[in-house]
Amino acid sequence: GAVVSQHPSWVICKSGTSVKIECRSLDFQATTMFWYRQFPKQSLMLMATSNEGSKATYEQGVEKDKFLINHASLTLSTLTVTSAHPEDSSFYICSASQSAMSPGAEGYTFGSGTRLTVV
Amino acid sequence: SQKIEQNSEALNIQEGKTATLTCNYTNYSPAYLQWYRQDPGRGPVFLLLIRENEKEKRKERLKVTFDTTLKQSLFHITASQPADSATYLCAPLSGGYNKLIFGAGTRLAVHP
C-alpha cells in the first residue's frame, strides 16, 4: 500500500531557530500533499495544501511567512517552521492521496507525524 | 460555515459489544465520507470510505452508514476488542474537492 514517510519523528529546538520537516511519498507520486497540526487532546487542524511546482495554499489564520512549505518534486514536500517559539510546539503531520483525479474517492495516507518542542 | 460534529466525550464499552460512533455535518453536501483511526502520537490511518449514493459499507468488523437526509454517518465496530481502543475521526468530502477536514474525533475505550 501507499506509504508516506515523515522525518524527523521528533525534534527539540531553541526558541528563534528554524526547523524543517520532510514528508515523502515512497511508492507513489503526490501532486498534492497536506500539512496538519495537532495540539494535545485536539483534532487535526489543516494548515496548508502543498502543490508540486507551485505555491502552497494556506488555511485562514496560518502565517505563510512562518510556516514555509516547499513541494519541489512529486514525492517530497517540506514544512519549515521559521523563528520557532514555544507556542509552535505541536504535533505536525503530513498526508497525501495516491489519486490525483479523485482524491476524495480513496483514502489518504498520513505520515507518522513530527513532535516539535520549542524550548 | 461548515461544521463536523462527533461525540466529544469518550465512549467506554465492554469487550465483545458493538461500538457505535456518530458523525454529523452541517453546511456540507459531501460526495464521500471517510473514517480514520488515530492512535496516540501517530498519524491517522484510513479505515473506510462511503459514497453519497451508498447507504452502507462493510469491512470485516466495521460498518459505516451514510444518511444524506439526516446529514449523518454512523460507524460501527462489532465484537469490539481492547485493540480497537483509539480515536476515530470522520471527514466528509465534497466531490472534486480534495481538502480533508476532520471532525474532533471520538475516543473509544474497549474494556476487557
JSON list of C-alpha atoms in Angstrom, two decimals:
[
{"chain": "A", "resi": 1, "resn": "GLY", "atom": "CA", "xyz": [0.00, 0.00, 0.00]},
{"chain": "A", "resi": 2, "resn": "ALA", "atom": "CA", "xyz": [0.87, 3.65, -0.19]},
{"chain": "A", "resi": 3, "resn": "VAL", "atom": "CA", "xyz": [3.46, 4.83, 2.30]},
{"chain": "A", "resi": 4, "resn": "VAL", "atom": "CA", "xyz": [4.22, 8.38, 3.41]},
{"chain": "A", "resi": 5, "resn": "SER", "atom": "CA", "xyz": [7.44, 8.82, 5.30]},
{"chain": "A", "resi": 6, "resn": "GLN", "atom": "CA", "xyz": [7.87, 11.80, 7.61]},
{"chain": "A", "resi": 7, "resn": "HIS", "atom": "CA", "xyz": [11.10, 12.92, 9.27]},
{"chain": "A", "resi": 8, "resn": "PRO", "atom": "CA", "xyz": [12.14, 13.64, 11.88]},
{"chain": "A", "resi": 9, "resn": "SER", "atom": "CA", "xyz": [9.71, 11.89, 14.21]},
{"chain": "A", "resi": 10, "resn": "TRP", "atom": "CA", "xyz": [10.60, 14.30, 16.96]},
{"chain": "A", "resi": 11, "resn": "VAL", "atom": "CA", "xyz": [12.74, 17.41, 17.30]},
{"chain": "A", "resi": 12, "resn": "ILE", "atom": "CA", "xyz": [13.65, 19.82, 20.07]},
{"chain": "A", "resi": 13, "resn": "CYS", "atom": "CA", "xyz": [14.87, 23.25, 19.08]},
{"chain": "A", "resi": 14, "resn": "LYS", "atom": "CA", "xyz": [15.70, 26.52, 20.73]},
{"chain": "A", "resi": 15, "resn": "SER", "atom": "CA", "xyz": [13.38, 29.47, 20.50]},
{"chain": "A", "resi": 16, "resn": "GLY", "atom": "CA", "xyz": [14.19, 31.63, 17.49]},
{"chain": "A", "resi": 17, "resn": "THR", "atom": "CA", "xyz": [15.65, 28.86, 15.36]},
{"chain": "A", "resi": 18, "resn": "SER", "atom": "CA", "xyz": [14.08, 27.20, 12.31]},
{"chain": "A", "resi": 19, "resn": "VAL", "atom": "CA", "xyz": [13.12, 23.58, 11.90]},
{"chain": "A", "resi": 20, "resn": "LYS", "atom": "CA", "xyz": [12.49, 21.66, 8.68]},
{"chain": "A", "resi": 21, "resn": "ILE", "atom": "CA", "xyz": [10.16, 18.67, 8.48]},
{"chain": "A", "resi": 22, "resn": "GLU", "atom": "CA", "xyz": [10.19, 16.39, 5.45]},
{"chain": "A", "resi": 23, "resn": "CYS", "atom": "CA", "xyz": [7.33, 14.40, 4.01]},
{"chain": "A", "resi": 24, "resn": "ARG", "atom": "CA", "xyz": [7.98, 11.84, 1.28]},
{"chain": "A", "resi": 25, "resn": "SER", "atom": "CA", "xyz": [5.63, 9.61, -0.68]},
{"chain": "A", "resi": 26, "resn": "LEU", "atom": "CA", "xyz": [7.65, 6.42, -1.03]},
{"chain": "A", "resi": 27, "resn": "ASP", "atom": "CA", "xyz": [5.85, 4.42, -3.67]},
{"chain": "A", "resi": 28, "resn": "PHE", "atom": "CA", "xyz": [3.63, 6.88, -5.45]},
{"chain": "A", "resi": 29, "resn": "GLN", "atom": "CA", "xyz": [3.69, 10.38, -6.82]},
{"chain": "A", "resi": 30, "resn": "ALA", "atom": "CA", "xyz": [1.78, 13.00, -4.90]},
{"chain": "A", "resi": 31, "resn": "THR", "atom": "CA", "xyz": [0.81, 16.13, -6.78]},
{"chain": "A", "resi": 32, "resn": "THR", "atom": "CA", "xyz": [-0.76, 17.44, -3.63]},
{"chain": "A", "resi": 33, "resn": "MET", "atom": "CA", "xyz": [0.22, 16.96, -0.01]},
{"chain": "A", "resi": 34, "resn": "PHE", "atom": "CA", "xyz": [-1.39, 18.38, 3.10]},
{"chain": "A", "resi": 35, "resn": "TRP", "atom": "CA", "xyz": [0.09, 19.64, 6.34]},
{"chain": "A", "resi": 36, "resn": "TYR", "atom": "CA", "xyz": [-1.74, 19.42, 9.66]},
{"chain": "A", "resi": 37, "resn": "ARG", "atom": "CA", "xyz": [-1.04, 20.49, 13.21]},
{"chain": "A", "resi": 38, "resn": "GLN", "atom": "CA", "xyz": [-2.45, 18.79, 16.27]},
{"chain": "A", "resi": 39, "resn": "PHE", "atom": "CA", "xyz": [-2.35, 20.08, 19.82]},
{"chain": "A", "resi": 40, "resn": "PRO", "atom": "CA", "xyz": [-2.78, 17.66, 22.74]},
{"chain": "A", "resi": 41, "resn": "LYS", "atom": "CA", "xyz": [-6.27, 16.20, 23.01]},
{"chain": "A", "resi": 42, "resn": "GLN", "atom": "CA", "xyz": [-7.43, 18.16, 19.97]},
{"chain": "A", "resi": 43, "resn": "SER", "atom": "CA", "xyz": [-8.21, 17.17, 16.42]},
{"chain": "A", "resi": 44, "resn": "LEU", "atom": "CA", "xyz": [-6.04, 17.72, 13.39]},
{"chain": "A", "resi": 45, "resn": "MET", "atom": "CA", "xyz": [-6.17, 21.23, 12.01]},
{"chain": "A", "resi": 46, "resn": "LEU", "atom": "CA", "xyz": [-5.35, 21.66, 8.34]},
{"chain": "A", "resi": 47, "resn": "MET", "atom": "CA", "xyz": [-2.59, 24.24, 7.92]},
{"chain": "A", "resi": 48, "resn": "ALA", "atom": "CA", "xyz": [-1.95, 24.23, 4.19]},
{"chain": "A", "resi": 49, "resn": "THR", "atom": "CA", "xyz": [-2.17, 22.41, 0.92]},
{"chain": "A", "resi": 50, "resn": "SER", "atom": "CA", "xyz": [1.16, 21.83, -0.74]},
{"chain": "A", "resi": 51, "resn": "ASN", "atom": "CA", "xyz": [1.11, 21.78, -4.54]},
{"chain": "A", "resi": 52, "resn": "GLU", "atom": "CA", "xyz": [4.00, 20.42, -6.57]},
{"chain": "A", "resi": 53, "resn": "GLY", "atom": "CA", "xyz": [5.67, 23.14, -8.55]},
{"chain": "A", "resi": 54, "resn": "SER", "atom": "CA", "xyz": [3.53, 25.96, -7.24]},
{"chain": "A", "resi": 55, "resn": "LYS", "atom": "CA", "xyz": [2.83, 27.95, -4.13]},
{"chain": "A", "resi": 56, "resn": "ALA", "atom": "CA", "xyz": [1.12, 26.36, -1.17]},
{"chain": "A", "resi": 57, "resn": "THR", "atom": "CA", "xyz": [-2.41, 27.31, -0.24]},
{"chain": "A", "resi": 58, "resn": "TYR", "atom": "CA", "xyz": [-2.69, 28.26, 3.41]},
{"chain": "A", "resi": 59, "resn": "GLU", "atom": "CA", "xyz": [-5.75, 27.99, 5.62]},
{"chain": "A", "resi": 60, "resn": "GLN", "atom": "CA", "xyz": [-7.13, 31.09, 7.22]},
{"chain": "A", "resi": 61, "resn": "GLY", "atom": "CA", "xyz": [-5.13, 32.15, 10.23]},
{"chain": "A", "resi": 62, "resn": "VAL", "atom": "CA", "xyz": [-1.96, 30.28, 9.29]},
{"chain": "A", "resi": 63, "resn": "GLU", "atom": "CA", "xyz": [1.03, 32.56, 8.79]},
{"chain": "A", "resi": 64, "resn": "LYS", "atom": "CA", "xyz": [2.62, 31.73, 5.47]},
{"chain": "A", "resi": 65, "resn": "ASP", "atom": "CA", "xyz": [5.85, 33.51, 6.35]},
{"chain": "A", "resi": 66, "resn": "LYS", "atom": "CA", "xyz": [6.20, 31.47, 9.49]},
{"chain": "A", "resi": 67, "resn": "PHE", "atom": "CA", "xyz": [5.33, 28.08, 8.03]},
{"chain": "A", "resi": 68, "resn": "LEU", "atom": "CA", "xyz": [7.21, 27.80, 4.77]},
{"chain": "A", "resi": 69, "resn": "ILE", "atom": "CA", "xyz": [6.12, 24.97, 2.52]},
{"chain": "A", "resi": 70, "resn": "ASN", "atom": "CA", "xyz": [8.07, 23.73, -0.46]},
{"chain": "A", "resi": 71, "resn": "HIS", "atom": "CA", "xyz": [6.90, 20.96, -2.78]},
{"chain": "A", "resi": 72, "resn": "ALA", "atom": "CA", "xyz": [9.85, 20.68, -5.11]},
{"chain": "A", "resi": 73, "resn": "SER", "atom": "CA", "xyz": [9.11, 17.24, -6.51]},
{"chain": "A", "resi": 74, "resn": "LEU", "atom": "CA", "xyz": [6.24, 14.80, -6.85]},
{"chain": "A", "resi": 75, "resn": "THR", "atom": "CA", "xyz": [7.49, 12.84, -3.87]},
{"chain": "A", "resi": 76, "resn": "LEU", "atom": "CA", "xyz": [8.73, 15.45, -1.43]},
{"chain": "A", "resi": 77, "resn": "SER", "atom": "CA", "xyz": [7.14, 18.29, 0.49]},
{"chain": "A", "resi": 78, "resn": "THR", "atom": "CA", "xyz": [8.85, 20.18, 3.30]},
{"chain": "A", "resi": 79, "resn": "LEU", "atom": "CA", "xyz": [7.47, 22.34, 6.09]},
{"chain": "A", "resi": 80, "resn": "THR", "atom": "CA", "xyz": [9.86, 24.79, 7.70]},
{"chain": "A", "resi": 81, "resn": "VAL", "atom": "CA", "xyz": [8.84, 26.40, 10.96]},
{"chain": "A", "resi": 82, "resn": "THR", "atom": "CA", "xyz": [10.78, 29.65, 10.99]},
{"chain": "A", "resi": 83, "resn": "SER", "atom": "CA", "xyz": [11.77, 31.54, 14.12]},
{"chain": "A", "resi": 84, "resn": "ALA", "atom": "CA", "xyz": [10.06, 28.92, 16.23]},
{"chain": "A", "resi": 85, "resn": "HIS", "atom": "CA", "xyz": [8.56, 29.85, 19.60]},
{"chain": "A", "resi": 86, "resn": "PRO", "atom": "CA", "xyz": [7.24, 27.68, 22.40]},
{"chain": "A", "resi": 87, "resn": "GLU", "atom": "CA", "xyz": [3.67, 28.16, 21.18]},
{"chain": "A", "resi": 88, "resn": "ASP", "atom": "CA", "xyz": [4.66, 26.43, 17.94]},
{"chain": "A", "resi": 89, "resn": "SER", "atom": "CA", "xyz": [5.29, 23.24, 19.91]},
{"chain": "A", "resi": 90, "resn": "SER", "atom": "CA", "xyz": [2.86, 20.73, 18.46]},
{"chain": "A", "resi": 91, "resn": "PHE", "atom": "CA", "xyz": [2.46, 17.51, 16.51]},
{"chain": "A", "resi": 92, "resn": "TYR", "atom": "CA", "xyz": [2.82, 18.13, 12.77]},
{"chain": "A", "resi": 93, "resn": "ILE", "atom": "CA", "xyz": [1.50, 15.57, 10.29]},
{"chain": "A", "resi": 94, "resn": "CYS", "atom": "CA", "xyz": [1.53, 15.40, 6.51]},
{"chain": "A", "resi": 95, "resn": "SER", "atom": "CA", "xyz": [-0.72, 13.42, 4.20]},
{"chain": "A", "resi": 96, "resn": "ALA", "atom": "CA", "xyz": [-1.13, 12.62, 0.53]},
{"chain": "A", "resi": 97, "resn": "SER", "atom": "CA", "xyz": [-3.50, 10.83, -1.79]},
{"chain": "A", "resi": 98, "resn": "GLN", "atom": "CA", "xyz": [-2.46, 8.35, -4.44]},
{"chain": "A", "resi": 99, "resn": "SER", "atom": "CA", "xyz": [-5.26, 9.53, -6.65]},
{"chain": "A", "resi": 100, "resn": "ALA", "atom": "CA", "xyz": [-4.80, 12.87, -8.35]},
{"chain": "A", "resi": 101, "resn": "MET", "atom": "CA", "xyz": [-8.01, 12.51, -10.30]},
{"chain": "A", "resi": 102, "resn": "SER", "atom": "CA", "xyz": [-10.41, 11.79, -7.47]},
{"chain": "A", "resi": 103, "resn": "PRO", "atom": "CA", "xyz": [-8.55, 12.00, -4.18]},
{"chain": "A", "resi": 104, "resn": "GLY", "atom": "CA", "xyz": [-11.72, 12.04, -2.18]},
{"chain": "A", "resi": 105, "resn": "ALA", "atom": "CA", "xyz": [-12.69, 8.68, -3.57]},
{"chain": "A", "resi": 106, "resn": "GLU", "atom": "CA", "xyz": [-9.76, 6.94, -1.93]},
{"chain": "A", "resi": 107, "resn": "GLY", "atom": "CA", "xyz": [-8.26, 7.13, 1.49]},
{"chain": "A", "resi": 108, "resn": "TYR", "atom": "CA", "xyz": [-5.44, 9.48, 2.25]},
{"chain": "A", "resi": 109, "resn": "THR", "atom": "CA", "xyz": [-2.16, 8.21, 3.60]},
{"chain": "A", "resi": 110, "resn": "PHE", "atom": "CA", "xyz": [-0.65, 10.02, 6.55]},
{"chain": "A", "resi": 111, "resn": "GLY", "atom": "CA", "xyz": [2.90, 10.29, 7.76]},
{"chain": "A", "resi": 112, "resn": "SER", "atom": "CA", "xyz": [3.71, 9.18, 11.29]},
{"chain": "A", "resi": 113, "resn": "GLY", "atom": "CA", "xyz": [3.99, 12.77, 12.47]},
{"chain": "A", "resi": 114, "resn": "THR", "atom": "CA", "xyz": [6.68, 15.01, 13.94]},
{"chain": "A", "resi": 115, "resn": "ARG", "atom": "CA", "xyz": [6.62, 16.08, 17.56]},
{"chain": "A", "resi": 116, "resn": "LEU", "atom": "CA", "xyz": [8.14, 19.57, 17.74]},
{"chain": "A", "resi": 117, "resn": "THR", "atom": "CA", "xyz": [9.16, 21.00, 21.07]},
{"chain": "A", "resi": 118, "resn": "VAL", "atom": "CA", "xyz": [10.48, 24.53, 21.18]},
{"chain": "A", "resi": 119, "resn": "VAL", "atom": "CA", "xyz": [12.37, 25.44, 24.35]},
{"chain": "B", "resi": 1, "resn": "SER", "atom": "CA", "xyz": [-19.95, 27.71, 7.92]},
{"chain": "B", "resi": 2, "resn": "GLN", "atom": "CA", "xyz": [-19.20, 24.02, 7.51]},
{"chain": "B", "resi": 3, "resn": "LYS", "atom": "CA", "xyz": [-19.27, 22.04, 10.68]},
{"chain": "B", "resi": 4, "resn": "ILE", "atom": "CA", "xyz": [-18.44, 18.45, 11.59]},
{"chain": "B", "resi": 5, "resn": "GLU", "atom": "CA", "xyz": [-19.60, 17.12, 14.94]},
{"chain": "B", "resi": 6, "resn": "GLN", "atom": "CA", "xyz": [-18.52, 13.96, 16.67]},
{"chain": "B", "resi": 7, "resn": "ASN", "atom": "CA", "xyz": [-19.17, 12.83, 20.22]},
{"chain": "B", "resi": 8, "resn": "SER", "atom": "CA", "xyz": [-16.52, 14.72, 22.11]},
{"chain": "B", "resi": 9, "resn": "GLU", "atom": "CA", "xyz": [-16.77, 12.54, 25.17]},
{"chain": "B", "resi": 10, "resn": "ALA", "atom": "CA", "xyz": [-15.03, 9.19, 25.31]},
{"chain": "B", "resi": 11, "resn": "LEU", "atom": "CA", "xyz": [-17.07, 6.11, 24.56]},
{"chain": "B", "resi": 12, "resn": "ASN", "atom": "CA", "xyz": [-16.43, 3.27, 27.00]},
{"chain": "B", "resi": 13, "resn": "ILE", "atom": "CA", "xyz": [-17.71, -0.18, 26.14]},
{"chain": "B", "resi": 14, "resn": "GLN", "atom": "CA", "xyz": [-17.18, -3.77, 27.18]},
{"chain": "B", "resi": 15, "resn": "GLU", "atom": "CA", "xyz": [-15.20, -6.14, 25.03]},
{"chain": "B", "resi": 16, "resn": "GLY", "atom": "CA", "xyz": [-17.44, -8.06, 22.64]},
{"chain": "B", "resi": 17, "resn": "LYS", "atom": "CA", "xyz": [-20.07, -5.35, 22.41]},
{"chain": "B", "resi": 18, "resn": "THR", "atom": "CA", "xyz": [-20.77, -3.17, 19.38]},
{"chain": "B", "resi": 19, "resn": "ALA", "atom": "CA", "xyz": [-19.39, 0.35, 19.42]},
{"chain": "B", "resi": 20, "resn": "THR", "atom": "CA", "xyz": [-21.36, 3.00, 17.54]},
{"chain": "B", "resi": 21, "resn": "LEU", "atom": "CA", "xyz": [-19.81, 6.36, 16.78]},
{"chain": "B", "resi": 22, "resn": "THR", "atom": "CA", "xyz": [-21.67, 9.31, 15.28]},
{"chain": "B", "resi": 23, "resn": "CYS", "atom": "CA", "xyz": [-20.62, 11.95, 12.79]},
{"chain": "B", "resi": 24, "resn": "ASN", "atom": "CA", "xyz": [-22.96, 14.82, 11.99]},
{"chain": "B", "resi": 25, "resn": "TYR", "atom": "CA", "xyz": [-22.21, 17.55, 9.49]},
{"chain": "B", "resi": 26, "resn": "THR", "atom": "CA", "xyz": [-23.82, 20.83, 8.51]},
{"chain": "B", "resi": 27, "resn": "ASN", "atom": "CA", "xyz": [-23.46, 23.11, 5.51]},
{"chain": "B", "resi": 28, "resn": "TYR", "atom": "CA", "xyz": [-21.89, 20.28, 3.54]},
{"chain": "B", "resi": 29, "resn": "SER", "atom": "CA", "xyz": [-23.02, 18.25, 0.59]},
{"chain": "B", "resi": 30, "resn": "PRO", "atom": "CA", "xyz": [-20.32, 15.59, 0.68]},
{"chain": "B", "resi": 31, "resn": "ALA", "atom": "CA", "xyz": [-19.85, 13.16, -2.15]},
{"chain": "B", "resi": 32, "resn": "TYR", "atom": "CA", "xyz": [-17.81, 10.93, 0.16]},
{"chain": "B", "resi": 33, "resn": "LEU", "atom": "CA", "xyz": [-17.30, 10.46, 3.85]},
{"chain": "B", "resi": 34, "resn": "GLN", "atom": "CA", "xyz": [-14.14, 8.89, 5.20]},
{"chain": "B", "resi": 35, "resn": "TRP", "atom": "CA", "xyz": [-13.39, 7.36, 8.58]},
{"chain": "B", "resi": 36, "resn": "TYR", "atom": "CA", "xyz": [-9.93, 7.17, 10.11]},
{"chain": "B", "resi": 37, "resn": "ARG", "atom": "CA", "xyz": [-8.40, 5.72, 13.23]},
{"chain": "B", "resi": 38, "resn": "GLN", "atom": "CA", "xyz": [-5.73, 7.57, 15.18]},
{"chain": "B", "resi": 39, "resn": "ASP", "atom": "CA", "xyz": [-3.60, 6.14, 17.96]},
{"chain": "B", "resi": 40, "resn": "PRO", "atom": "CA", "xyz": [-1.78, 8.46, 20.40]},
{"chain": "B", "resi": 41, "resn": "GLY", "atom": "CA", "xyz": [1.33, 10.01, 18.86]},
{"chain": "B", "resi": 42, "resn": "ARG", "atom": "CA", "xyz": [0.61, 8.57, 15.42]},
{"chain": "B", "resi": 43, "resn": "GLY", "atom": "CA", "xyz": [-0.85, 9.80, 12.15]},
{"chain": "B", "resi": 44, "resn": "PRO", "atom": "CA", "xyz": [-4.41, 8.78, 11.21]},
{"chain": "B", "resi": 45, "resn": "VAL", "atom": "CA", "xyz": [-4.97, 5.54, 9.35]},
{"chain": "B", "resi": 46, "resn": "PHE", "atom": "CA", "xyz": [-7.66, 5.25, 6.70]},
{"chain": "B", "resi": 47, "resn": "LEU", "atom": "CA", "xyz": [-10.40, 2.73, 7.51]},
{"chain": "B", "resi": 48, "resn": "LEU", "atom": "CA", "xyz": [-13.42, 3.11, 5.27]},
{"chain": "B", "resi": 49, "resn": "LEU", "atom": "CA", "xyz": [-14.97, 5.38, 2.71]},
{"chain": "B", "resi": 50, "resn": "ILE", "atom": "CA", "xyz": [-18.64, 5.62, 1.82]},
{"chain": "B", "resi": 51, "resn": "ARG", "atom": "CA", "xyz": [-20.13, 7.41, -1.17]},
{"chain": "B", "resi": 52, "resn": "GLU", "atom": "CA", "xyz": [-23.25, 9.56, -1.13]},
{"chain": "B", "resi": 53, "resn": "ASN", "atom": "CA", "xyz": [-25.18, 7.01, -3.15]},
{"chain": "B", "resi": 54, "resn": "GLU", "atom": "CA", "xyz": [-24.28, 4.19, -0.74]},
{"chain": "B", "resi": 55, "resn": "LYS", "atom": "CA", "xyz": [-26.32, 3.65, 2.37]},
{"chain": "B", "resi": 56, "resn": "GLU", "atom": "CA", "xyz": [-23.99, 1.17, 3.99]},
{"chain": "B", "resi": 57, "resn": "LYS", "atom": "CA", "xyz": [-20.44, -0.15, 3.67]},
{"chain": "B", "resi": 58, "resn": "ARG", "atom": "CA", "xyz": [-18.79, -3.03, 5.48]},
{"chain": "B", "resi": 59, "resn": "LYS", "atom": "CA", "xyz": [-15.24, -4.17, 6.01]},
{"chain": "B", "resi": 60, "resn": "GLU", "atom": "CA", "xyz": [-14.63, -7.08, 8.36]},
{"chain": "B", "resi": 61, "resn": "ARG", "atom": "CA", "xyz": [-15.96, -5.96, 11.77]},
{"chain": "B", "resi": 62, "resn": "LEU", "atom": "CA", "xyz": [-16.54, -2.39, 10.61]},
{"chain": "B", "resi": 63, "resn": "LYS", "atom": "CA", "xyz": [-19.74, -0.96, 9.22]},
{"chain": "B", "resi": 64, "resn": "VAL", "atom": "CA", "xyz": [-20.44, 2.58, 8.08]},
{"chain": "B", "resi": 65, "resn": "THR", "atom": "CA", "xyz": [-23.80, 4.09, 7.20]},
{"chain": "B", "resi": 66, "resn": "PHE", "atom": "CA", "xyz": [-24.42, 7.38, 5.43]},
{"chain": "B", "resi": 67, "resn": "ASP", "atom": "CA", "xyz": [-27.72, 9.25, 5.62]},
{"chain": "B", "resi": 68, "resn": "THR", "atom": "CA", "xyz": [-27.55, 12.34, 3.44]},
{"chain": "B", "resi": 69, "resn": "THR", "atom": "CA", "xyz": [-31.02, 13.43, 4.57]},
{"chain": "B", "resi": 70, "resn": "LEU", "atom": "CA", "xyz": [-30.06, 13.41, 8.24]},
{"chain": "B", "resi": 71, "resn": "LYS", "atom": "CA", "xyz": [-26.54, 14.58, 7.33]},
{"chain": "B", "resi": 72, "resn": "GLN", "atom": "CA", "xyz": [-25.13, 11.85, 9.48]},
{"chain": "B", "resi": 73, "resn": "SER", "atom": "CA", "xyz": [-22.78, 8.91, 9.31]},
{"chain": "B", "resi": 74, "resn": "LEU", "atom": "CA", "xyz": [-22.63, 6.11, 11.85]},
{"chain": "B", "resi": 75, "resn": "PHE", "atom": "CA", "xyz": [-19.53, 3.98, 12.37]},
{"chain": "B", "resi": 76, "resn": "HIS", "atom": "CA", "xyz": [-19.97, 0.58, 13.99]},
{"chain": "B", "resi": 77, "resn": "ILE", "atom": "CA", "xyz": [-17.37, -1.83, 15.33]},
{"chain": "B", "resi": 78, "resn": "THR", "atom": "CA", "xyz": [-18.87, -5.20, 16.10]},
{"chain": "B", "resi": 79, "resn": "ALA", "atom": "CA", "xyz": [-17.36, -7.71, 18.54]},
{"chain": "B", "resi": 80, "resn": "SER", "atom": "CA", "xyz": [-15.12, -4.95, 19.83]},
{"chain": "B", "resi": 81, "resn": "GLN", "atom": "CA", "xyz": [-11.69, -5.73, 21.25]},
{"chain": "B", "resi": 82, "resn": "PRO", "atom": "CA", "xyz": [-9.35, -3.77, 23.53]},
{"chain": "B", "resi": 83, "resn": "ALA", "atom": "CA", "xyz": [-7.11, -3.32, 20.45]},
{"chain": "B", "resi": 84, "resn": "ASP", "atom": "CA", "xyz": [-9.90, -1.22, 18.91]},
{"chain": "B", "resi": 85, "resn": "SER", "atom": "CA", "xyz": [-9.29, 1.45, 21.56]},
{"chain": "B", "resi": 86, "resn": "ALA", "atom": "CA", "xyz": [-8.28, 4.60, 19.70]},
{"chain": "B", "resi": 87, "resn": "THR", "atom": "CA", "xyz": [-9.67, 7.90, 18.47]},
{"chain": "B", "resi": 88, "resn": "TYR", "atom": "CA", "xyz": [-11.90, 7.70, 15.42]},
{"chain": "B", "resi": 89, "resn": "LEU", "atom": "CA", "xyz": [-12.18, 10.62, 13.04]},
{"chain": "B", "resi": 90, "resn": "CYS", "atom": "CA", "xyz": [-14.68, 11.33, 10.30]},
{"chain": "B", "resi": 91, "resn": "ALA", "atom": "CA", "xyz": [-14.08, 13.54, 7.28]},
{"chain": "B", "resi": 92, "resn": "PRO", "atom": "CA", "xyz": [-16.75, 14.44, 4.74]},
{"chain": "B", "resi": 93, "resn": "LEU", "atom": "CA", "xyz": [-15.53, 15.49, 1.31]},
{"chain": "B", "resi": 94, "resn": "SER", "atom": "CA", "xyz": [-17.28, 17.27, -1.48]},
{"chain": "B", "resi": 95, "resn": "GLY", "atom": "CA", "xyz": [-16.81, 15.84, -4.94]},
{"chain": "B", "resi": 96, "resn": "GLY", "atom": "CA", "xyz": [-13.72, 17.12, -6.71]},
{"chain": "B", "resi": 97, "resn": "TYR", "atom": "CA", "xyz": [-12.64, 18.99, -3.60]},
{"chain": "B", "resi": 98, "resn": "ASN", "atom": "CA", "xyz": [-9.69, 17.21, -2.13]},
{"chain": "B", "resi": 99, "resn": "LYS", "atom": "CA", "xyz": [-9.13, 19.06, 1.13]},
{"chain": "B", "resi": 100, "resn": "LEU", "atom": "CA", "xyz": [-9.60, 16.69, 4.07]},
{"chain": "B", "resi": 101, "resn": "ILE", "atom": "CA", "xyz": [-11.12, 18.36, 7.13]},
{"chain": "B", "resi": 102, "resn": "PHE", "atom": "CA", "xyz": [-11.70, 16.29, 10.24]},
{"chain": "B", "resi": 103, "resn": "GLY", "atom": "CA", "xyz": [-14.21, 16.27, 13.00]},
{"chain": "B", "resi": 104, "resn": "ALA", "atom": "CA", "xyz": [-12.90, 16.47, 16.56]},
{"chain": "B", "resi": 105, "resn": "GLY", "atom": "CA", "xyz": [-12.89, 12.70, 16.83]},
{"chain": "B", "resi": 106, "resn": "THR", "atom": "CA", "xyz": [-14.36, 10.30, 19.35]},
{"chain": "B", "resi": 107, "resn": "ARG", "atom": "CA", "xyz": [-12.12, 8.39, 21.71]},
{"chain": "B", "resi": 108, "resn": "LEU", "atom": "CA", "xyz": [-13.17, 4.78, 22.10]},
{"chain": "B", "resi": 109, "resn": "ALA", "atom": "CA", "xyz": [-12.05, 2.68, 25.03]},
{"chain": "B", "resi": 110, "resn": "VAL", "atom": "CA", "xyz": [-12.84, -1.03, 24.96]},
{"chain": "B", "resi": 111, "resn": "HIS", "atom": "CA", "xyz": [-12.51, -2.68, 28.34]},
{"chain": "B", "resi": 112, "resn": "PRO", "atom": "CA", "xyz": [-11.75, -6.40, 28.85]}
]
